[in-house]
Amino acid sequence: LKELLEIAEVDPAILNEQACMPFSEWPNREAMVTKLWSKYSEVLDLRVAGEARDYILWDAIDIRRAFEDPPAPAIEHLCVAALILEGTVRNIASANWDTFVEQAVERLVGNPANVLQVIVDPNHLRNPPGQARLLKFHGCIRHAQDDPETFRDYLTGSTTQITEWPQNPLFTAVRNEILSIATNQKALVMGLSIQDQNLHQTFSSA
């Protein structure tokens, strides 16, 4: 908790007075949340002795519960789904764990099996192709929920994970696919994940 406060640029000495209070009653709560919002990868890097590396994400935050009742896909996701159905978009590489693109395709066509090939691990690359491929190179919450033993390790968000991603053998197959796409095709980039250094390296290599 002291390390977390240091990331939030708050003096850990406040614990002497506030540790017994619910966090919702801390007078500096809003400022802390605002500061930590842009430092989530550092928060996910915190280690708890005797627990798995992803304890903060998997247990403390309980990322599965956070995604168990997602909102409906937004207009942006429906537009992406429409571009897929039109054959305009054939490859999508996403750092997002959510399933909004998949939900959008499901909403437009019902059964997306022949339309969208979702790829998280090397075995997915060997599945029958769809009209488009969605390469979720930082993992997928749906897969992690359904089969945590296989897919929990693919959830990437901490500073260390992002730094290790270009050399992590777990991602070699998907990484090679993204490198090929970035080398041979023009890309439209949306969102903030392009600021991650692993994507900087991928585009630099391409």
Coordinates of N, CA and C in Angstrom, one line a residue:
L1 N 0.8 -1.2 0.0 CA 0.0 0.0 0.0 C 0.9 1.3 0.0
K2 N 2.0 1.2 0.7 CA 2.9 2.3 0.7 C 3.5 2.6 -0.7
E3 N 3.8 1.5 -1.4 CA 4.3 1.6 -2.8 C 3.3 2.2 -3.7
L4 N 2.0 1.8 -3.5 CA 0.9 2.4 -4.3 C 0.8 3.9 -4.0
L5 N 0.9 4.3 -2.8 CA 0.8 5.7 -2.4 C 2.0 6.5 -3.1
E6 N 3.1 5.9 -3.1 CA 4.3 6.6 -3.7 C 4.0 6.7 -5.2
I7 N 3.4 5.7 -5.9 CA 3.1 5.9 -7.3 C 2.1 7.0 -7.5
A8 N 1.2 7.2 -6.5 CA 0.2 8.3 -6.6 C 0.8 9.6 -6.2
E9 N 2.1 9.6 -5.8 CA 2.8 10.8 -5.4 C 2.1 11.4 -4.1
V10 N 1.8 10.5 -3.2 CA 1.2 10.8 -1.9 C 2.1 10.3 -0.8
D11 N 2.3 11.1 0.2 CA 3.2 10.8 1.3 C 2.6 9.6 2.1
P12 N 3.3 8.4 2.1 CA 2.8 7.2 2.8 C 2.5 7.5 4.3
A13 N 3.0 8.6 4.8 CA 2.7 8.9 6.3 C 1.2 9.1 6.5
I14 N 0.4 9.4 5.5 CA -1.0 9.6 5.7 C -1.7 8.3 6.2
L15 N -1.0 7.2 6.0 CA -1.6 5.9 6.5 C -1.7 5.9 8.1
N16 N -0.9 6.7 8.7 CA -1.0 6.8 10.2 C -2.4 7.3 10.6
E17 N -3.0 8.1 9.8 CA -4.3 8.7 10.2 C -5.5 8.0 9.4
Q18 N -5.2 7.6 8.2 CA -6.3 7.2 7.3 C -6.4 5.7 7.0
A19 N -5.4 4.9 7.5 CA -5.5 3.5 7.2 C -6.7 2.8 7.8
C20 N -7.3 3.3 8.9 CA -8.4 2.7 9.5 C -9.7 3.2 8.9
M21 N -9.6 4.1 7.9 CA -10.8 4.7 7.2 C -11.1 4.0 5.9
P22 N -12.4 3.8 5.6 CA -12.6 3.3 4.2 C -12.1 4.2 3.2
F23 N -11.6 3.7 2.1 CA -10.9 4.5 1.1 C -11.9 5.6 0.5
S24 N -13.2 5.2 0.5 CA -14.2 6.2 0.0 C -14.3 7.4 0.8
E25 N -13.7 7.4 2.1 CA -13.8 8.5 3.0 C -12.5 9.3 3.0
W26 N -11.4 8.9 2.3 CA -10.2 9.6 2.3 C -10.4 10.9 1.7
P27 N -9.9 12.0 2.3 CA -10.1 13.3 1.8 C -9.4 13.6 0.4
N28 N -8.3 12.9 0.2 CA -7.5 13.0 -1.1 C -7.8 11.9 -2.1
R29 N -8.9 11.2 -1.9 CA -9.2 10.1 -2.8 C -9.3 10.5 -4.2
E30 N -10.0 11.5 -4.6 CA -10.2 11.9 -6.0 C -8.9 12.2 -6.7
A31 N -8.0 12.9 -6.0 CA -6.7 13.3 -6.5 C -5.8 12.0 -6.7
M32 N -5.9 11.1 -5.8 CA -5.2 9.8 -5.9 C -5.6 9.0 -7.1
V33 N -6.9 8.9 -7.3 CA -7.5 8.1 -8.4 C -7.1 8.8 -9.7
T34 N -7.2 10.1 -9.8 CA -6.8 10.8 -11.0 C -5.4 10.5 -11.4
K35 N -4.5 10.6 -10.4 CA -3.1 10.3 -10.6 C -2.8 8.9 -11.0
L36 N -3.4 7.9 -10.4 CA -3.2 6.5 -10.7 C -3.8 6.1 -12.0
W37 N -4.8 6.8 -12.4 CA -5.5 6.5 -13.7 C -4.6 6.4 -14.8
S38 N -3.6 7.3 -14.9 CA -2.6 7.3 -16.0 C -1.4 6.5 -15.7
K39 N -1.4 5.9 -14.5 CA -0.2 5.1 -14.2 C -0.6 3.6 -13.9
Y40 N -1.7 3.2 -14.6 CA -2.2 1.8 -14.2 C -1.2 0.7 -14.5
S41 N -0.3 0.9 -15.5 CA 0.7 -0.2 -15.7 C 1.7 -0.3 -14.5
E42 N 1.9 0.8 -13.9 CA 2.8 0.7 -12.7 C 2.1 0.1 -11.5
V43 N 0.8 0.4 -11.4 CA 0.0 -0.2 -10.3 C -0.1 -1.7 -10.5
L44 N -0.3 -2.2 -11.8 CA -0.4 -3.6 -12.1 C 1.0 -4.3 -11.9
D45 N 2.1 -3.5 -11.8 CA 3.4 -4.1 -11.5 C 3.7 -4.4 -10.1
L46 N 2.8 -3.9 -9.2 CA 3.1 -4.1 -7.8 C 3.0 -5.6 -7.4
R47 N 3.9 -6.0 -6.6 CA 4.0 -7.4 -6.2 C 3.6 -7.6 -4.7
V48 N 2.9 -8.7 -4.5 CA 2.5 -9.0 -3.1 C 3.2 -10.4 -2.8
A49 N 4.0 -10.4 -1.7 CA 4.7 -11.5 -1.3 C 3.9 -12.8 -1.2
G50 N 4.3 -13.9 -1.8 CA 3.6 -15.1 -1.7 C 2.5 -15.3 -2.7
E51 N 2.2 -14.3 -3.5 CA 1.1 -14.3 -4.5 C 1.7 -14.3 -5.9
A52 N 0.8 -14.7 -6.9 CA 1.2 -14.7 -8.3 C 1.6 -13.3 -8.8
R53 N 2.3 -13.2 -9.9 CA 2.8 -11.9 -10.4 C 1.6 -11.0 -10.7
D54 N 0.5 -11.6 -11.1 CA -0.7 -10.8 -11.6 C -1.7 -10.7 -10.5
Y55 N -1.3 -10.8 -9.2 CA -2.3 -10.8 -8.1 C -3.1 -9.5 -8.1
I56 N -2.5 -8.3 -8.3 CA -3.2 -7.1 -8.3 C -4.3 -7.1 -9.3
L57 N -4.0 -7.5 -10.5 CA -5.0 -7.6 -11.6 C -6.1 -8.6 -11.4
W58 N -5.6 -9.9 -11.1 CA -6.5 -11.0 -11.1 C -7.3 -11.1 -9.8
D59 N -6.8 -10.8 -8.6 CA -7.4 -10.9 -7.4 C -7.8 -9.6 -6.7
A60 N -6.9 -8.7 -6.6 CA -7.2 -7.4 -5.9 C -8.2 -6.6 -6.7
I61 N -7.9 -6.4 -8.0 CA -8.9 -5.7 -8.8 C -10.0 -6.6 -9.2
D62 N -9.7 -7.9 -9.3 CA -10.7 -8.9 -9.8 C -11.2 -8.5 -11.2
I63 N -10.3 -8.5 -12.2 CA -10.6 -8.1 -13.5 C -11.8 -8.9 -14.1
R64 N -11.9 -10.1 -13.7 CA -13.0 -10.9 -14.2 C -14.4 -10.3 -13.9
R65 N -14.5 -9.9 -12.6 CA -15.8 -9.3 -12.2 C -16.0 -8.0 -12.9
A66 N -14.9 -7.2 -13.2 CA -15.1 -5.9 -13.8 C -15.6 -6.1 -15.2
F67 N -15.4 -7.2 -15.9 CA -15.8 -7.4 -17.2 C -17.0 -8.3 -17.4
E68 N -17.6 -8.8 -16.3 CA -18.6 -9.8 -16.4 C -20.0 -9.3 -16.9
D69 N -20.2 -8.0 -16.8 CA -21.5 -7.4 -17.3 C -21.1 -6.2 -18.1
P70 N -20.5 -6.4 -19.3 CA -20.1 -5.3 -20.1 C -21.2 -4.5 -20.7
P71 N -21.1 -3.2 -21.0 CA -22.1 -2.5 -21.7 C -22.1 -2.9 -23.1
A72 N -23.2 -2.5 -23.8 CA -23.3 -2.9 -25.3 C -22.2 -2.2 -26.0
P73 N -21.8 -2.8 -27.2 CA -20.7 -2.2 -28.0 C -21.2 -0.8 -28.5
A74 N -20.2 0.1 -28.5 CA -20.5 1.5 -28.9 C -20.6 1.6 -30.4
I75 N -21.0 2.8 -30.9 CA -21.1 3.0 -32.3 C -19.8 2.7 -33.1
E76 N -18.6 3.1 -32.4 CA -17.3 2.8 -33.0 C -17.1 1.3 -33.3
H77 N -17.5 0.5 -32.4 CA -17.4 -0.9 -32.5 C -18.3 -1.5 -33.6
L78 N -19.5 -0.9 -33.7 CA -20.4 -1.4 -34.7 C -19.9 -0.9 -36.1
C79 N -19.3 0.2 -36.2 CA -18.7 0.7 -37.5 C -17.6 -0.3 -37.9
V80 N -16.8 -0.7 -36.9 CA -15.7 -1.6 -37.3 C -16.3 -2.9 -37.8
A81 N -17.3 -3.4 -37.1 CA -18.0 -4.6 -37.5 C -18.6 -4.5 -38.9
A82 N -19.1 -3.3 -39.2 CA -19.7 -3.1 -40.6 C -18.6 -3.1 -41.6
L83 N -17.4 -2.5 -41.3 CA -16.3 -2.6 -42.2 C -15.8 -4.0 -42.5
I84 N -15.9 -4.8 -41.4 CA -15.5 -6.2 -41.5 C -16.4 -6.9 -42.5
L85 N -17.7 -6.7 -42.3 CA -18.7 -7.4 -43.1 C -18.7 -6.9 -44.6
E86 N -18.2 -5.7 -44.8 CA -18.1 -5.1 -46.2 C -16.8 -5.6 -46.8
G87 N -15.9 -6.3 -46.1 CA -14.7 -6.7 -46.6 C -13.6 -5.7 -46.7
T88 N -13.9 -4.5 -46.1 CA -12.9 -3.4 -46.1 C -11.8 -3.6 -45.2
V89 N -12.1 -4.2 -44.0 CA -11.1 -4.5 -43.0 C -10.9 -6.0 -42.8
R90 N -9.7 -6.4 -43.0 CA -9.4 -7.9 -42.9 C -8.5 -8.2 -41.7
N91 N -7.7 -7.3 -41.2 CA -6.9 -7.5 -40.1 C -7.0 -6.4 -39.1
I92 N -7.3 -6.8 -37.8 CA -7.3 -5.9 -36.7 C -6.4 -6.4 -35.6
A93 N -5.5 -5.5 -35.1 CA -4.6 -5.9 -34.0 C -5.1 -5.0 -32.8
S94 N -5.4 -5.6 -31.7 CA -6.0 -4.8 -30.6 C -5.2 -5.2 -29.3
A95 N -4.9 -4.1 -28.5 CA -4.3 -4.3 -27.2 C -5.4 -4.4 -26.2
N96 N -6.7 -4.3 -26.5 CA -7.8 -4.3 -25.6 C -8.2 -5.7 -25.2
W97 N -8.5 -5.8 -23.9 CA -8.9 -7.1 -23.4 C -10.4 -7.4 -23.6
D98 N -11.2 -6.3 -23.8 CA -12.6 -6.4 -23.9 C -13.1 -7.2 -25.2
T99 N -14.3 -7.4 -25.3 CA -14.9 -8.2 -26.4 C -15.9 -7.3 -27.2
F100 N -15.7 -6.0 -27.2 CA -16.7 -5.1 -27.9 C -16.7 -5.4 -29.4
V101 N -15.6 -5.6 -30.0 CA -15.6 -5.9 -31.5 C -16.4 -7.2 -31.7
E102 N -16.1 -8.2 -31.0 CA -16.7 -9.5 -31.1 C -18.3 -9.4 -30.9
Q103 N -18.6 -8.6 -29.9 CA -20.0 -8.4 -29.6 C -20.7 -7.6 -30.7
A104 N -20.0 -6.7 -31.3 CA -20.6 -5.9 -32.4 C -20.8 -6.8 -33.6
V105 N -19.9 -7.7 -33.9 CA -20.1 -8.6 -35.0 C -21.2 -9.5 -34.7
E106 N -21.3 -10.0 -33.5 CA -22.4 -10.9 -33.1 C -23.8 -10.2 -33.3
R107 N -23.8 -8.9 -32.9 CA -25.0 -8.2 -33.0 C -25.5 -8.0 -34.4
L108 N -24.6 -7.9 -35.4 CA -24.9 -7.7 -36.8 C -25.2 -8.9 -37.5
V109 N -24.5 -10.0 -37.2 CA -24.7 -11.3 -38.0 C -25.2 -12.5 -37.2
G110 N -25.3 -12.3 -35.9 CA -25.7 -13.5 -35.0 C -24.6 -14.4 -34.7
N111 N -24.2 -15.3 -35.6 CA -23.1 -16.2 -35.3 C -21.9 -15.7 -36.1
P112 N -20.8 -15.2 -35.3 CA -19.7 -14.6 -35.9 C -18.6 -15.6 -36.3
A113 N -18.8 -16.9 -36.2 CA -17.8 -17.9 -36.3 C -17.1 -17.8 -37.7
N114 N -17.8 -17.6 -38.8 CA -17.2 -17.6 -40.1 C -16.8 -16.2 -40.5
V115 N -17.1 -15.2 -39.7 CA -16.8 -13.8 -40.0 C -15.5 -13.3 -39.3
L116 N -15.4 -13.6 -38.0 CA -14.3 -13.1 -37.3 C -13.5 -14.2 -36.6
Q117 N -12.2 -14.2 -37.0 CA -11.3 -15.2 -36.4 C -10.5 -14.5 -35.2
V118 N -10.9 -14.8 -34.0 CA -10.2 -14.2 -32.8 C -8.9 -15.0 -32.5
I119 N -7.8 -14.3 -32.4 CA -6.5 -14.9 -32.2 C -5.9 -14.4 -30.9
V120 N -5.6 -15.3 -30.0 CA -4.9 -14.9 -28.8 C -3.6 -15.7 -28.6
D121 N -3.7 -17.0 -29.0 CA -2.5 -17.8 -28.9 C -2.2 -18.5 -30.2
P122 N -1.1 -19.2 -30.3 CA -0.7 -19.8 -31.6 C -1.7 -20.8 -32.2
N123 N -2.4 -21.5 -31.3 CA -3.4 -22.5 -31.8 C -4.5 -21.8 -32.6
H124 N -4.8 -20.6 -32.2 CA -5.9 -19.9 -32.9 C -5.5 -19.6 -34.3
L125 N -4.2 -19.4 -34.6 CA -3.7 -19.1 -35.9 C -4.0 -20.3 -36.9
R126 N -4.2 -21.5 -36.3 CA -4.4 -22.7 -37.1 C -5.8 -23.0 -37.3
N127 N -6.7 -22.2 -36.7 CA -8.1 -22.4 -36.9 C -8.6 -21.9 -38.3
P128 N -9.7 -22.3 -38.8 CA -10.2 -21.9 -40.1 C -10.4 -20.4 -40.1
P129 N -9.9 -19.7 -41.2 CA -10.0 -18.2 -41.2 C -11.4 -17.7 -41.4
G130 N -11.6 -16.5 -40.9 CA -12.9 -15.8 -41.1 C -12.7 -14.7 -42.2
Q131 N -13.7 -13.9 -42.3 CA -13.5 -12.8 -43.3 C -12.5 -11.8 -42.8
A132 N -12.3 -11.8 -41.4 CA -11.3 -10.9 -40.8 C -10.7 -11.6 -39.6
R133 N -9.5 -11.1 -39.3 CA -8.8 -11.6 -38.1 C -8.7 -10.5 -37.1
L134 N -8.9 -10.9 -35.8 CA -8.7 -10.0 -34.7 C -7.6 -10.5 -33.8
L135 N -6.5 -9.9 -33.9 CA -5.3 -10.4 -33.1 C -5.3 -9.6 -31.8
K136 N -5.6 -10.3 -30.7 CA -5.6 -9.6 -29.4 C -4.3 -9.9 -28.7
F137 N -3.3 -9.1 -29.0 CA -1.9 -9.3 -28.6 C -1.6 -9.0 -27.2
H138 N -2.5 -8.5 -26.4 CA -2.3 -8.3 -25.0 C -3.3 -9.2 -24.2
G139 N -3.9 -10.2 -24.9 CA -4.8 -11.1 -24.2 C -6.3 -10.7 -24.4
C140 N -7.1 -11.6 -23.9 CA -8.6 -11.4 -24.0 C -9.2 -11.9 -22.7
I141 N -10.1 -11.0 -22.2 CA -10.7 -11.3 -20.9 C -11.7 -12.5 -21.0
R142 N -12.4 -12.6 -22.1 CA -13.3 -13.8 -22.3 C -12.6 -15.1 -22.3
H143 N -11.4 -15.2 -23.0 CA -10.6 -16.4 -23.0 C -10.1 -16.7 -21.6
A144 N -9.6 -15.6 -20.9 CA -9.0 -15.7 -19.6 C -10.1 -16.2 -18.6
Q145 N -11.3 -15.8 -18.7 CA -12.4 -16.2 -17.9 C -12.7 -17.7 -18.1
D146 N -12.8 -18.0 -19.4 CA -13.3 -19.4 -19.8 C -12.2 -20.4 -19.5
D147 N -10.9 -20.1 -19.7 CA -9.8 -21.0 -19.6 C -8.6 -20.3 -19.0
P148 N -8.7 -20.0 -17.7 CA -7.6 -19.2 -17.0 C -6.3 -19.9 -17.1
E149 N -6.3 -21.3 -17.0 CA -5.0 -22.0 -17.0 C -4.2 -21.7 -18.3
T150 N -4.9 -21.6 -19.4 CA -4.3 -21.3 -20.7 C -4.1 -19.8 -20.9
F151 N -5.1 -19.0 -20.7 CA -5.1 -17.7 -21.2 C -4.8 -16.6 -20.2
R152 N -4.8 -16.9 -18.9 CA -4.6 -15.8 -17.9 C -3.2 -15.2 -18.1
D153 N -2.2 -15.9 -18.5 CA -0.9 -15.4 -18.6 C -0.8 -14.4 -19.8
Y154 N -1.7 -14.5 -20.7 CA -1.7 -13.6 -21.9 C -2.1 -12.2 -21.6
L155 N -2.9 -12.0 -20.5 CA -3.3 -10.6 -20.1 C -2.1 -9.8 -19.8
T156 N -1.9 -8.7 -20.6 CA -0.7 -7.9 -20.5 C -1.1 -6.5 -20.2
G157 N -0.6 -5.9 -19.1 CA -0.9 -4.5 -18.8 C 0.1 -3.8 -17.9
S158 N 0.9 -4.6 -17.2 CA 1.9 -4.0 -16.3 C 3.1 -3.5 -17.1
T159 N 3.9 -2.6 -16.5 CA 5.1 -2.0 -17.2 C 6.0 -3.1 -17.5
T160 N 6.3 -4.1 -16.6 CA 7.2 -5.2 -16.9 C 6.7 -6.0 -18.0
Q161 N 5.4 -6.4 -18.0 CA 4.9 -7.2 -19.1 C 5.1 -6.5 -20.5
I162 N 4.8 -5.2 -20.5 CA 4.9 -4.5 -21.8 C 6.3 -4.5 -22.3
T163 N 7.3 -4.3 -21.3 CA 8.7 -4.2 -21.6 C 9.2 -5.6 -22.1
E164 N 8.7 -6.7 -21.5 CA 9.1 -8.0 -21.9 C 8.4 -8.6 -23.1
W165 N 7.3 -8.0 -23.5 CA 6.5 -8.5 -24.6 C 7.3 -8.8 -25.9
P166 N 8.2 -7.9 -26.3 CA 8.9 -8.2 -27.6 C 9.8 -9.4 -27.5
Q167 N 10.2 -9.8 -26.3 CA 11.1 -11.0 -26.2 C 10.4 -12.2 -25.6
N168 N 9.1 -12.0 -25.1 CA 8.4 -13.1 -24.4 C 8.0 -14.2 -25.5
P169 N 8.5 -15.4 -25.3 CA 8.1 -16.5 -26.3 C 6.7 -16.8 -26.3
L170 N 5.9 -16.4 -25.3 CA 4.5 -16.7 -25.3 C 3.8 -16.0 -26.4
F171 N 4.4 -14.8 -26.8 CA 3.7 -14.0 -27.9 C 4.4 -14.1 -29.2
T172 N 5.3 -15.0 -29.4 CA 6.1 -15.0 -30.6 C 5.2 -15.1 -31.9
A173 N 4.3 -16.0 -31.9 CA 3.5 -16.3 -33.1 C 2.6 -15.1 -33.4
V174 N 1.9 -14.6 -32.5 CA 1.1 -13.4 -32.7 C 1.9 -12.2 -33.0
R175 N 3.0 -12.0 -32.3 CA 3.9 -10.9 -32.6 C 4.4 -10.9 -34.0
N176 N 4.8 -12.1 -34.6 CA 5.2 -12.2 -36.0 C 4.1 -11.8 -36.9
E177 N 2.8 -12.2 -36.6 CA 1.7 -11.8 -37.4 C 1.5 -10.3 -37.5
I178 N 1.7 -9.6 -36.3 CA 1.5 -8.2 -36.3 C 2.6 -7.5 -37.0
L179 N 3.8 -8.0 -36.8 CA 5.0 -7.4 -37.6 C 4.8 -7.5 -39.1
S180 N 4.2 -8.6 -39.5 CA 4.0 -8.8 -40.9 C 2.9 -7.8 -41.4
I181 N 1.9 -7.6 -40.6 CA 0.8 -6.7 -41.0 C 1.4 -5.3 -41.1
A182 N 2.1 -4.9 -40.0 CA 2.7 -3.5 -40.0 C 3.7 -3.3 -41.1
T183 N 4.3 -4.4 -41.6 CA 5.3 -4.3 -42.7 C 4.7 -4.1 -44.0
N184 N 3.6 -4.9 -44.2 CA 3.0 -5.0 -45.6 C 1.7 -4.3 -45.8
Q185 N 1.2 -3.7 -44.8 CA -0.1 -3.0 -45.0 C -0.1 -1.6 -44.3
K186 N -0.9 -0.7 -44.9 CA -1.1 0.5 -44.2 C -2.1 0.3 -43.0
A187 N -1.8 1.1 -42.0 CA -2.6 0.9 -40.7 C -3.3 2.2 -40.3
L188 N -4.5 2.0 -39.9 CA -5.3 3.1 -39.2 C -5.2 2.8 -37.7
V189 N -4.7 3.7 -36.9 CA -4.5 3.5 -35.5 C -5.5 4.3 -34.7
M190 N -6.2 3.6 -33.8 CA -7.2 4.3 -33.0 C -6.9 3.9 -31.5
G191 N -7.1 4.9 -30.6 CA -6.9 4.6 -29.2 C -5.5 5.0 -28.7
L192 N -5.2 4.7 -27.5 CA -4.0 5.1 -26.8 C -2.9 4.1 -26.7
S193 N -3.2 2.8 -27.1 CA -2.2 1.8 -26.9 C -1.0 1.9 -27.7
I194 N -1.1 2.7 -28.8 CA 0.1 3.0 -29.6 C 1.2 3.6 -28.8
Q195 N 0.9 4.2 -27.6 CA 1.9 4.8 -26.8 C 2.8 3.7 -26.1
D196 N 2.3 2.5 -26.0 CA 3.1 1.4 -25.4 C 4.4 1.1 -26.1
Q197 N 5.5 1.0 -25.4 CA 6.8 0.8 -26.0 C 6.9 -0.4 -26.9
N198 N 6.1 -1.5 -26.5 CA 6.2 -2.7 -27.3 C 5.7 -2.5 -28.7
L199 N 4.7 -1.6 -28.9 CA 4.2 -1.3 -30.2 C 5.2 -0.3 -30.9
H200 N 5.8 0.6 -30.2 CA 6.8 1.4 -30.8 C 7.9 0.5 -31.4
Q201 N 8.3 -0.5 -30.7 CA 9.4 -1.4 -31.2 C 8.9 -2.2 -32.4
T202 N 7.6 -2.6 -32.4 CA 7.0 -3.4 -33.5 C 7.0 -2.5 -34.8
F203 N 6.5 -1.3 -34.7 CA 6.4 -0.4 -35.9 C 7.8 0.0 -36.3
S204 N 8.7 0.1 -35.4 CA 10.1 0.5 -35.8 C 10.7 -0.7 -36.6
S205 N 10.5 -1.9 -36.1 CA 11.0 -3.1 -36.8 C 10.4 -3.2 -38.2
A206 N 9.1 -2.9 -38.3 CA 8.4 -3.0 -39.6 C 8.9 -2.0 -40.5

